[in-house]
Amino acid sequence: MTDVKPMRADARRNYERLLEEAQRAFAEHGVEASLEDIARRAGVGIGTLYRHFPTRDALLETLLRARFDAQAQRARELLTHPEPLNALQSWLTGLGDATGTFRGLVELTADALNDETSRLYESCHAMREVGSQLVERAKRAGELREDVTAQELLLLLHAASWAGGHLPGQGGMQRLLALVFEGLRAS
């Protein structure tokens, strides 16, 4: 087993600055923001960015893994919520907020669910797995249509997140999800 060497203090500062600037740049310009601009804003060269993050996906994965892991943990906590459909709705809304942070992230996340080579694949699948448990729980409680799958709900979430970003004002995604859930309730 190899020991992982801790980062030097200057390398750690560069790493943290790159993450901060990437967060800002992706929020302002979407997931296609210029990596050169991120490096410049962080006060480092592009080579330093690539030493820490060899690809755009590696940078995004680092930024998003904690968010996605938190959403998977939130879903696990909601498995004990007394109202299964409300728990599922709450989780999907939180997940929509997390995936709607950067323009283009919805598409990237949807693609990562089907691309085993993506660095986000593992995090996305962990979320889908526990989300599937929330879906099945809502079905068993008779609160969700029997023919609904977790994959369909995640695709609807992605669609609502993308479309909600094109509605005026705040809360577009939440409004669209509420409309979707009205049609998904068991009769």
mmCIF file of C-alpha atoms in Angstrom:
data_model
loop_
_atom_site.group_PDB
_atom_site.id
_atom_site.type_symbol
_atom_site.label_atom_id
_atom_site.label_comp_id
_atom_site.label_asym_id
_atom_site.label_seq_id
_atom_site.Cartn_x
_atom_site.Cartn_y
_atom_site.Cartn_z
ATOM 1 C CA MET A 1 0.000 0.000 0.000
ATOM 2 C CA THR A 2 1.368 3.432 -0.923
ATOM 3 C CA ASP A 3 1.203 6.337 1.425
ATOM 4 C CA VAL A 4 -0.357 9.475 0.005
ATOM 5 C CA LYS A 5 1.914 12.430 0.571
ATOM 6 C CA PRO A 6 0.200 15.468 2.029
ATOM 7 C CA MET A 7 0.138 18.542 -0.198
ATOM 8 C CA ARG A 8 2.655 21.265 0.439
ATOM 9 C CA ALA A 9 1.079 24.408 1.922
ATOM 10 C CA ASP A 10 1.442 26.378 -1.320
ATOM 11 C CA ALA A 11 -0.017 23.532 -3.376
ATOM 12 C CA ARG A 12 -2.960 23.296 -0.942
ATOM 13 C CA ARG A 13 -3.585 27.060 -1.252
ATOM 14 C CA ASN A 14 -3.492 26.812 -5.069
ATOM 15 C CA TYR A 15 -5.881 23.842 -4.962
ATOM 16 C CA GLU A 16 -8.339 25.707 -2.725
ATOM 17 C CA ARG A 17 -8.150 28.897 -4.837
ATOM 18 C CA LEU A 18 -8.767 26.874 -7.996
ATOM 19 C CA LEU A 19 -11.872 25.309 -6.444
ATOM 20 C CA GLU A 20 -13.168 28.711 -5.269
ATOM 21 C CA GLU A 21 -12.646 30.299 -8.679
ATOM 22 C CA ALA A 22 -14.088 27.292 -10.499
ATOM 23 C CA GLN A 23 -17.185 27.523 -8.295
ATOM 24 C CA ARG A 24 -17.575 31.188 -9.241
ATOM 25 C CA ALA A 25 -16.821 30.700 -12.932
ATOM 26 C CA PHE A 26 -19.191 27.735 -13.324
ATOM 27 C CA ALA A 27 -21.934 29.666 -11.489
ATOM 28 C CA GLU A 28 -21.434 32.674 -13.787
ATOM 29 C CA HIS A 29 -20.773 30.941 -17.117
ATOM 30 C CA GLY A 30 -21.932 27.330 -16.745
ATOM 31 C CA VAL A 31 -19.924 24.123 -16.924
ATOM 32 C CA GLU A 32 -18.207 25.238 -20.129
ATOM 33 C CA ALA A 33 -16.483 28.172 -18.404
ATOM 34 C CA SER A 34 -12.926 28.742 -19.563
ATOM 35 C CA LEU A 35 -10.387 26.705 -17.607
ATOM 36 C CA GLU A 36 -7.731 29.241 -18.576
ATOM 37 C CA ASP A 37 -9.861 31.973 -17.030
ATOM 38 C CA ILE A 38 -10.304 29.911 -13.851
ATOM 39 C CA ALA A 39 -6.532 29.472 -13.548
ATOM 40 C CA ARG A 40 -5.911 33.176 -14.212
ATOM 41 C CA ARG A 41 -8.511 34.232 -11.627
ATOM 42 C CA ALA A 42 -6.922 31.856 -9.102
ATOM 43 C CA GLY A 43 -3.535 33.460 -9.763
ATOM 44 C CA VAL A 44 -1.914 30.292 -11.139
ATOM 45 C CA GLY A 45 -0.906 29.000 -14.539
ATOM 46 C CA ILE A 46 -2.985 26.573 -16.558
ATOM 47 C CA GLY A 47 -0.373 23.874 -15.881
ATOM 48 C CA THR A 48 -1.087 24.144 -12.155
ATOM 49 C CA LEU A 49 -4.795 23.706 -12.810
ATOM 50 C CA TYR A 50 -4.116 20.601 -14.920
ATOM 51 C CA ARG A 51 -1.748 19.139 -12.305
ATOM 52 C CA HIS A 52 -4.575 19.228 -9.775
ATOM 53 C CA PHE A 53 -7.435 18.530 -12.197
ATOM 54 C CA PRO A 54 -6.337 16.750 -15.397
ATOM 55 C CA THR A 55 -9.755 17.275 -17.056
ATOM 56 C CA ARG A 56 -12.798 19.522 -16.787
ATOM 57 C CA ASP A 57 -14.732 16.507 -15.479
ATOM 58 C CA ALA A 58 -12.135 16.007 -12.729
ATOM 59 C CA LEU A 59 -12.601 19.609 -11.605
ATOM 60 C CA LEU A 60 -16.395 19.348 -11.719
ATOM 61 C CA GLU A 61 -16.318 15.997 -9.945
ATOM 62 C CA THR A 62 -14.292 17.485 -7.115
ATOM 63 C CA LEU A 63 -16.739 20.379 -6.774
ATOM 64 C CA LEU A 64 -19.813 18.172 -6.980
ATOM 65 C CA ARG A 65 -18.906 14.990 -5.140
ATOM 66 C CA ALA A 66 -19.580 16.481 -1.699
ATOM 67 C CA ARG A 67 -22.934 17.862 -2.871
ATOM 68 C CA PHE A 68 -23.987 14.579 -4.415
ATOM 69 C CA ASP A 69 -22.815 12.575 -1.408
ATOM 70 C CA ALA A 70 -24.823 14.926 0.820
ATOM 71 C CA GLN A 71 -27.903 14.321 -1.336
ATOM 72 C CA ALA A 72 -27.437 10.545 -1.041
ATOM 73 C CA GLN A 73 -27.135 10.930 2.748
ATOM 74 C CA ARG A 74 -30.255 13.115 2.801
ATOM 75 C CA ALA A 75 -32.158 10.400 0.923
ATOM 76 C CA ARG A 76 -31.038 7.800 3.483
ATOM 77 C CA GLU A 77 -32.340 10.031 6.276
ATOM 78 C CA LEU A 78 -35.651 10.516 4.470
ATOM 79 C CA LEU A 79 -36.202 6.739 4.300
ATOM 80 C CA THR A 80 -37.630 7.019 7.831
ATOM 81 C CA HIS A 81 -39.835 10.060 7.118
ATOM 82 C CA PRO A 82 -43.455 9.251 8.066
ATOM 83 C CA GLU A 83 -44.820 10.442 4.688
ATOM 84 C CA PRO A 84 -43.021 8.593 1.875
ATOM 85 C CA LEU A 85 -44.215 10.779 -1.012
ATOM 86 C CA ASN A 86 -43.335 13.990 0.841
ATOM 87 C CA ALA A 87 -39.914 12.498 1.581
ATOM 88 C CA LEU A 88 -39.395 11.718 -2.101
ATOM 89 C CA GLN A 89 -40.509 15.202 -3.137
ATOM 90 C CA SER A 90 -38.237 16.812 -0.554
ATOM 91 C CA TRP A 91 -35.265 14.794 -1.767
ATOM 92 C CA LEU A 92 -35.920 15.522 -5.439
ATOM 93 C CA THR A 93 -36.261 19.246 -4.738
ATOM 94 C CA GLY A 94 -32.928 19.268 -2.876
ATOM 95 C CA LEU A 95 -31.298 17.283 -5.642
ATOM 96 C CA GLY A 96 -32.724 19.684 -8.216
ATOM 97 C CA ASP A 97 -31.258 22.604 -6.304
ATOM 98 C CA ALA A 98 -27.866 20.857 -6.217
ATOM 99 C CA THR A 99 -27.847 19.989 -9.924
ATOM 100 C CA GLY A 100 -29.195 23.347 -11.060
ATOM 101 C CA THR A 101 -26.268 25.287 -9.600
ATOM 102 C CA PHE A 102 -24.351 25.619 -12.871
ATOM 103 C CA ARG A 103 -25.825 26.034 -16.343
ATOM 104 C CA GLY A 104 -25.140 22.802 -18.212
ATOM 105 C CA LEU A 105 -24.796 20.708 -15.053
ATOM 106 C CA VAL A 106 -28.183 19.053 -15.540
ATOM 107 C CA GLU A 107 -27.066 17.637 -18.881
ATOM 108 C CA LEU A 108 -23.693 16.594 -17.471
ATOM 109 C CA THR A 109 -25.354 14.797 -14.551
ATOM 110 C CA ALA A 110 -27.860 13.058 -16.824
ATOM 111 C CA ASP A 111 -25.010 11.919 -19.080
ATOM 112 C CA ALA A 112 -22.967 10.728 -16.072
ATOM 113 C CA LEU A 113 -25.766 8.361 -15.054
ATOM 114 C CA ASN A 114 -25.185 6.419 -18.267
ATOM 115 C CA ASP A 115 -21.424 6.838 -18.774
ATOM 116 C CA GLU A 116 -19.363 4.457 -16.656
ATOM 117 C CA THR A 117 -16.169 6.317 -17.658
ATOM 118 C CA SER A 118 -17.431 9.587 -16.158
ATOM 119 C CA ARG A 119 -15.858 10.599 -12.868
ATOM 120 C CA LEU A 120 -19.348 11.570 -11.658
ATOM 121 C CA TYR A 121 -20.806 8.126 -12.432
ATOM 122 C CA GLU A 122 -20.199 6.671 -8.969
ATOM 123 C CA SER A 123 -21.703 9.627 -7.094
ATOM 124 C CA CYS A 124 -24.677 9.782 -9.453
ATOM 125 C CA HIS A 125 -25.350 6.070 -9.079
ATOM 126 C CA ALA A 126 -25.176 6.236 -5.295
ATOM 127 C CA MET A 127 -27.848 8.943 -5.408
ATOM 128 C CA ARG A 128 -29.983 6.973 -7.879
ATOM 129 C CA GLU A 129 -29.756 3.817 -5.745
ATOM 130 C CA VAL A 130 -30.996 5.465 -2.562
ATOM 131 C CA GLY A 131 -33.503 7.504 -4.595
ATOM 132 C CA SER A 132 -34.883 4.214 -5.923
ATOM 133 C CA GLN A 133 -35.490 3.153 -2.340
ATOM 134 C CA LEU A 134 -37.510 6.332 -1.739
ATOM 135 C CA VAL A 135 -39.541 5.636 -4.901
ATOM 136 C CA GLU A 136 -40.258 2.032 -3.883
ATOM 137 C CA ARG A 137 -41.234 3.127 -0.377
ATOM 138 C CA ALA A 138 -43.732 5.665 -1.771
ATOM 139 C CA LYS A 139 -45.176 2.957 -4.054
ATOM 140 C CA ARG A 140 -45.546 0.465 -1.172
ATOM 141 C CA ALA A 141 -47.367 3.153 0.819
ATOM 142 C CA GLY A 142 -49.798 3.581 -2.095
ATOM 143 C CA GLU A 143 -48.801 7.227 -2.518
ATOM 144 C CA LEU A 144 -47.038 6.927 -5.890
ATOM 145 C CA ARG A 145 -48.194 5.344 -9.121
ATOM 146 C CA GLU A 146 -46.943 1.773 -9.454
ATOM 147 C CA ASP A 147 -45.569 2.296 -12.975
ATOM 148 C CA VAL A 148 -43.178 5.144 -12.027
ATOM 149 C CA THR A 149 -39.446 4.364 -11.943
ATOM 150 C CA ALA A 150 -36.600 6.191 -10.244
ATOM 151 C CA GLN A 151 -34.924 6.699 -13.620
ATOM 152 C CA GLU A 152 -38.059 8.401 -14.960
ATOM 153 C CA LEU A 153 -38.229 10.662 -11.911
ATOM 154 C CA LEU A 154 -34.588 11.648 -12.268
ATOM 155 C CA LEU A 155 -35.138 12.490 -15.937
ATOM 156 C CA LEU A 156 -38.226 14.525 -14.993
ATOM 157 C CA LEU A 157 -36.149 16.272 -12.328
ATOM 158 C CA HIS A 158 -33.460 17.105 -14.873
ATOM 159 C CA ALA A 159 -36.105 18.431 -17.263
ATOM 160 C CA ALA A 160 -37.752 20.520 -14.522
ATOM 161 C CA SER A 161 -34.386 21.840 -13.392
ATOM 162 C CA TRP A 162 -33.420 22.837 -16.938
ATOM 163 C CA ALA A 163 -36.841 24.320 -17.755
ATOM 164 C CA GLY A 164 -37.153 26.037 -14.364
ATOM 165 C CA GLY A 165 -34.024 27.999 -15.162
ATOM 166 C CA HIS A 166 -35.878 29.507 -18.121
ATOM 167 C CA LEU A 167 -38.875 30.722 -16.094
ATOM 168 C CA PRO A 168 -38.882 34.282 -14.744
ATOM 169 C CA GLY A 169 -38.162 34.725 -11.054
ATOM 170 C CA GLN A 170 -37.018 32.232 -8.466
ATOM 171 C CA GLY A 171 -38.509 28.821 -7.743
ATOM 172 C CA GLY A 172 -39.209 27.714 -11.313
ATOM 173 C CA MET A 173 -37.874 24.204 -10.789
ATOM 174 C CA GLN A 174 -39.844 23.755 -7.557
ATOM 175 C CA ARG A 175 -43.039 24.920 -9.291
ATOM 176 C CA LEU A 176 -42.543 22.490 -12.169
ATOM 177 C CA LEU A 177 -41.782 19.611 -9.794
ATOM 178 C CA ALA A 178 -44.968 20.332 -7.852
ATOM 179 C CA LEU A 179 -46.941 20.120 -11.089
ATOM 180 C CA VAL A 180 -45.246 16.846 -12.026
ATOM 181 C CA PHE A 181 -45.989 15.303 -8.642
ATOM 182 C CA GLU A 182 -49.674 16.111 -8.919
ATOM 183 C CA GLY A 183 -49.774 13.785 -11.923
ATOM 184 C CA LEU A 184 -47.699 11.052 -10.232
ATOM 185 C CA ARG A 185 -49.870 10.488 -7.187
ATOM 186 C CA ALA A 186 -51.581 7.140 -6.965
ATOM 187 C CA SER A 187 -55.296 7.356 -7.689
#
